[in-house]
Coordinates of C-alpha atoms in Angstrom, one line a residue:
X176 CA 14.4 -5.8 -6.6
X177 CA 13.6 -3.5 -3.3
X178 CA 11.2 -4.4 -1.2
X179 CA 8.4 -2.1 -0.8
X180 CA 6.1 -1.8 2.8
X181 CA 2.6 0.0 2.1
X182 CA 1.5 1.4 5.1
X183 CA -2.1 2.4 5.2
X184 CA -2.6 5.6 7.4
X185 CA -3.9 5.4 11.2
X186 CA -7.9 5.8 11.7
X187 CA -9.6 9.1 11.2
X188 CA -12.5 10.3 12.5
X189 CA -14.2 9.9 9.2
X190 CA -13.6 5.9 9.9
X191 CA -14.7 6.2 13.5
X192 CA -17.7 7.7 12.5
X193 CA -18.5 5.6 9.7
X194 CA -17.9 8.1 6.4
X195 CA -16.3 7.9 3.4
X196 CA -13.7 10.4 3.6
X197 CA -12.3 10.7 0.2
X198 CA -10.0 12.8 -0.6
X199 CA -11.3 15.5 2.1
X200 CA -8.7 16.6 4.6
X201 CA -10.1 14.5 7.3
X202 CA -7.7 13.9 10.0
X203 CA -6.4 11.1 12.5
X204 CA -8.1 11.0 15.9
X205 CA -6.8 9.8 19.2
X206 CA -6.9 6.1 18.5
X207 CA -5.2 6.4 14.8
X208 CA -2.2 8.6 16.5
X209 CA -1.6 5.8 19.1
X210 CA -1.6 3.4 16.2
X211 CA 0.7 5.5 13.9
X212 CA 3.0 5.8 17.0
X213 CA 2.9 1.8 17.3
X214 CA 3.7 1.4 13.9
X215 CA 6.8 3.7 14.1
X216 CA 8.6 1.1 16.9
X217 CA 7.7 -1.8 14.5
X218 CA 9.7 0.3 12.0
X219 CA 12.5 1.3 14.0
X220 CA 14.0 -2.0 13.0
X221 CA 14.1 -1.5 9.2
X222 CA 16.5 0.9 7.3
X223 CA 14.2 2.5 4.8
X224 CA 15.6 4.0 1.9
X225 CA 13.1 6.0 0.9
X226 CA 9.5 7.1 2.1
X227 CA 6.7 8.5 -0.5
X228 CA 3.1 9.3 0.4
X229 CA -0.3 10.3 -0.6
X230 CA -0.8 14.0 -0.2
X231 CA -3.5 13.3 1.9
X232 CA -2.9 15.1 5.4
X233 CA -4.2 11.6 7.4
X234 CA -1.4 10.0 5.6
X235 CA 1.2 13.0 6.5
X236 CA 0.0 12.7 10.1
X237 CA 0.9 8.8 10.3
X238 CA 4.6 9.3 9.3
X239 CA 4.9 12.6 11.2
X240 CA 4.4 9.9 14.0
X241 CA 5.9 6.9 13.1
X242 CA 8.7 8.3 11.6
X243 CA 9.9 11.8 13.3
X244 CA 12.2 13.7 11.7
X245 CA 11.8 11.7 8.0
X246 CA 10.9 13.7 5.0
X247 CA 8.4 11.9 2.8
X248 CA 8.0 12.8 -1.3
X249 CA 4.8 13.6 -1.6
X250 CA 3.4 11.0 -4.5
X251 CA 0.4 12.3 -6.1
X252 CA 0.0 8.3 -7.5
X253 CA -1.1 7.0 -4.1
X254 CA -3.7 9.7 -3.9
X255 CA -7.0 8.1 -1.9
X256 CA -9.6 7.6 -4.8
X257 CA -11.4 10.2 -5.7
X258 CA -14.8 9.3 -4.4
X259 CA -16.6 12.2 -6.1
X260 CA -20.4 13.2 -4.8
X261 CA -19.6 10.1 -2.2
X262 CA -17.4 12.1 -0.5
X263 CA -18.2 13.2 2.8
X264 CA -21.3 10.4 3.0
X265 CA -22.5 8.2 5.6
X266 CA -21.6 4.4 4.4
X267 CA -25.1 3.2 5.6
X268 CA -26.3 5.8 3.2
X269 CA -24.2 5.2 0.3
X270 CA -24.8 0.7 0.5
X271 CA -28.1 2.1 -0.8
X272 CA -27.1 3.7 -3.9
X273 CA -27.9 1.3 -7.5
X274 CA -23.6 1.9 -7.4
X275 CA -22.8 0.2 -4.5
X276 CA -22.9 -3.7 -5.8
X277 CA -20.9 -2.9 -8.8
X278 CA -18.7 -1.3 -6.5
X279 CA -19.3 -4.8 -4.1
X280 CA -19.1 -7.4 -7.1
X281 CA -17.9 -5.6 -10.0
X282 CA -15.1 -2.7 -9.2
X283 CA -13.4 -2.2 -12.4
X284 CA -16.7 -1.2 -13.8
X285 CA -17.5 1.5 -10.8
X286 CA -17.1 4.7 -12.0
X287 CA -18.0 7.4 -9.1
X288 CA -20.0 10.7 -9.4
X289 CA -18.2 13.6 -10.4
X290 CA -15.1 11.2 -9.3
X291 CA -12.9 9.3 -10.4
X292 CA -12.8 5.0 -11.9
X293 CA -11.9 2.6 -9.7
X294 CA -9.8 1.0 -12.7
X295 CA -8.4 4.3 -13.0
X296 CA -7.2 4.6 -9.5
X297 CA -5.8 1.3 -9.7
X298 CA -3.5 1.6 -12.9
X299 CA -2.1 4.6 -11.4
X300 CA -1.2 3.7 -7.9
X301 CA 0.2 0.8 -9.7
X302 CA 2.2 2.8 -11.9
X303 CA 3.3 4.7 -9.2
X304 CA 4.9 2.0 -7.1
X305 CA 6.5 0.5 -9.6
X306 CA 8.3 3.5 -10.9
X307 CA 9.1 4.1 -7.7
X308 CA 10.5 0.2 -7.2
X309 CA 12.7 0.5 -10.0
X310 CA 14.1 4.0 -8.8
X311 CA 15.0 2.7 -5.7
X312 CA 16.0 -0.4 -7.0
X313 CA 18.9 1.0 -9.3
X314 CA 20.2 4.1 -6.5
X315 CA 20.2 1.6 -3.4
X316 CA 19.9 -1.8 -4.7
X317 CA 18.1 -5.0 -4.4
X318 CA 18.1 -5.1 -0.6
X319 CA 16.6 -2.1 0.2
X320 CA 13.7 -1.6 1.5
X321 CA 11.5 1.8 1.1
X322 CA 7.6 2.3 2.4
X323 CA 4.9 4.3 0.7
X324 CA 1.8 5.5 3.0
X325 CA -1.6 5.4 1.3
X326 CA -5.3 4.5 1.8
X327 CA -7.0 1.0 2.0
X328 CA -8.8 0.8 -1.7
X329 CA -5.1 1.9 -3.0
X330 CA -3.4 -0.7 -1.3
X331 CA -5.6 -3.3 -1.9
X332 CA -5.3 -2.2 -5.7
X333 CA -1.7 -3.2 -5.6
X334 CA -1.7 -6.2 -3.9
X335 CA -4.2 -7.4 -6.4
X336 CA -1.9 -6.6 -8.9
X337 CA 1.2 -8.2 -7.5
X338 CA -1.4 -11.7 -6.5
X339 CA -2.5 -11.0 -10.5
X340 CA -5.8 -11.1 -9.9
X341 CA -8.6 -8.9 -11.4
X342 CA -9.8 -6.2 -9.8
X343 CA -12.6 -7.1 -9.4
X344 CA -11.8 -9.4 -6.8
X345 CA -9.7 -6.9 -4.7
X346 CA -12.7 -6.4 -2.4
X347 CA -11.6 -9.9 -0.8
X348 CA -8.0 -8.1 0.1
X349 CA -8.2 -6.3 3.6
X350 CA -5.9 -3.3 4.4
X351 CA -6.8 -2.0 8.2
X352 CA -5.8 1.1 9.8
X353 CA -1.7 1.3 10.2
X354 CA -1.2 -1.8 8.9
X355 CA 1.7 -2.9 6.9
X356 CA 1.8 -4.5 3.3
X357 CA 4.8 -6.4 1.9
X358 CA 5.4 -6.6 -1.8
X359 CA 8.8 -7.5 -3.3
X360 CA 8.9 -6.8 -7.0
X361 CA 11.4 -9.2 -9.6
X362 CA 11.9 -9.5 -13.2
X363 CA 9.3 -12.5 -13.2
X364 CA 6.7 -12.0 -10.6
X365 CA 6.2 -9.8 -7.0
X366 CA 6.0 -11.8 -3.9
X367 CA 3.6 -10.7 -1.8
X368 CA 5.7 -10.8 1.4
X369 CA 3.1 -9.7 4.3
X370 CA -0.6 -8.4 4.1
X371 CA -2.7 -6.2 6.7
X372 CA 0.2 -6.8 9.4
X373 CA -0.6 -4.8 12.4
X374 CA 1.6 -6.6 15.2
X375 CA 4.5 -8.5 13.8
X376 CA 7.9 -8.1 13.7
X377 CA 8.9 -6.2 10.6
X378 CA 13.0 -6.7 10.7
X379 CA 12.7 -10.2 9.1
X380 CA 11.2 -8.0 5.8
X381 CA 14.7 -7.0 5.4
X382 CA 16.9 -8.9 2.9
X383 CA 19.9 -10.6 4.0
X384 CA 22.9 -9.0 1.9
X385 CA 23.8 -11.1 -1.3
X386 CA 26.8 -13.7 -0.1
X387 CA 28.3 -13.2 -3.7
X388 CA 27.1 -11.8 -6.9
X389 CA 25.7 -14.0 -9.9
X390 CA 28.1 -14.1 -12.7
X391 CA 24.9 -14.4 -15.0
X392 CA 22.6 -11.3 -14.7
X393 CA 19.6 -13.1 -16.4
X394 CA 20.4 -16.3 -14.2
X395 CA 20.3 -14.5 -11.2
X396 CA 17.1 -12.6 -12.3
X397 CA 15.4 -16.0 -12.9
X398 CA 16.8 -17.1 -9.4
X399 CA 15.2 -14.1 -7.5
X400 CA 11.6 -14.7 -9.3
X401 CA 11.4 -18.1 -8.4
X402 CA 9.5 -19.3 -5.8
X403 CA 10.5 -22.2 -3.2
X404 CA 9.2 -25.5 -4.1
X405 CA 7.6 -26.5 -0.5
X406 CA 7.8 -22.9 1.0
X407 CA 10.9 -22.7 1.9
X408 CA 12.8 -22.1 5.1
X409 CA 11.4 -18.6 5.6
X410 CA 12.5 -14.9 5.8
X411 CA 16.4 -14.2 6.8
X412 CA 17.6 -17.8 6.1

């Protein structure tokens, strides 16, 4: 299957100033431009065959940046979560709301004022990258690779659902500001390739081209889902 890089979007000013942004059109400030920017060399090096994002205008800023002249679809899926009356709130403000540890200790349970469940948020960001996987998977192949720009409880979502964990312990999962996710779906299990990168080299994410193809289609699925027994010899070998 393709390999898919979640890029969380630079830092807003919402972030700077300690808010929970939501789904309001906050936008990037100085710092979160110079990281979008960064992350664009990083990405110079991998041939993307598609780009999606959140219609979030923080998250349209980051790619406008790290990737000039690129068209993103616009995936309503990896829309931020929708926060409800939190929206717009100090965090030091909201830790004291009777929500706040079930959002802590007990996420799939948090449903937010006037918003939207966390559970909810999850199974359709979820739904969205994998729809999108396969799509790209059967126009471009098994070697490409394609990123998706969204927010840091959306990302965390699906990487707890490629580790197959609960959500409830995604809270452990950290997704900073313009950092890059790796996730490589196969017919058996994803691979969780790279999490919260925000200074490695991303060209080694790309697969090497298939030497020959299987004459076994369900061998060769079994072959790509299995994991190396002792690790292996690492990306590009």
């Amino acid at each position: 299957m393709a390999t898919l890089l979640l890029l969380r979007h630079g830092r807003t000013t919402a972030n700077a100033d300690g808010g929970l942004a939501g789904r309001q059109p906050v936008e990037l400030d100085e710092t979160g431009r110079t990281q979008a920017s960064a992350v664009g060399e990083r990405l110079r090096a991998v041939p993307l065959a598609a780009v999606v994002t959140s219609p979030l205008i923080r998250c349209r800023q980051t790619l406008e940046l790290a990737l000039p002249g690129v068209a993103p679809v616009v995936e309503e899926g990896l829309i931020e979560c929708g926060y409800g009356a939190w929206e717009g709130q100090p965090l030091k403000k909201l830790a004291k709301e009777p929500l706040w540890p079930v959002v802590q200790q007990h996420p799939s349970a948090a449903v937010f004022p006037e918003g939207e469940a966390m559970a909810a948020m999850a199974a359709r960001a979820v739904t969205a990258v994998r729809t999108w996987d396969a799509r790209i998977t059967a126009e471009h192949g098994p070697e490409a690779v394609w990123l998706a720009c969204s927010h840091g409880d959306v990302i965390k979502a699906i990487v707890a659902d490629a580790l197959g964990v609960h959500l409830d312990l995604f809270q452990r999962i950290v997704a900073d500001p313009a950092s890059v996710t790796a996730i490589r779906y196969t017919p058996l299990r994803p691979f969780l390739m790279r999490l919260n990168d925000t200074g490695g080299d991303l060209a080694g994410l790309v697969p090497p081209p298939r030497k020959r193809r299987r004459r076994a289609t369900r061998a060769a699925g079994a072959a790509d889902s299995d994991a190396p027994v002792g690790g292996g010899a690492g990306a590009g070998r």
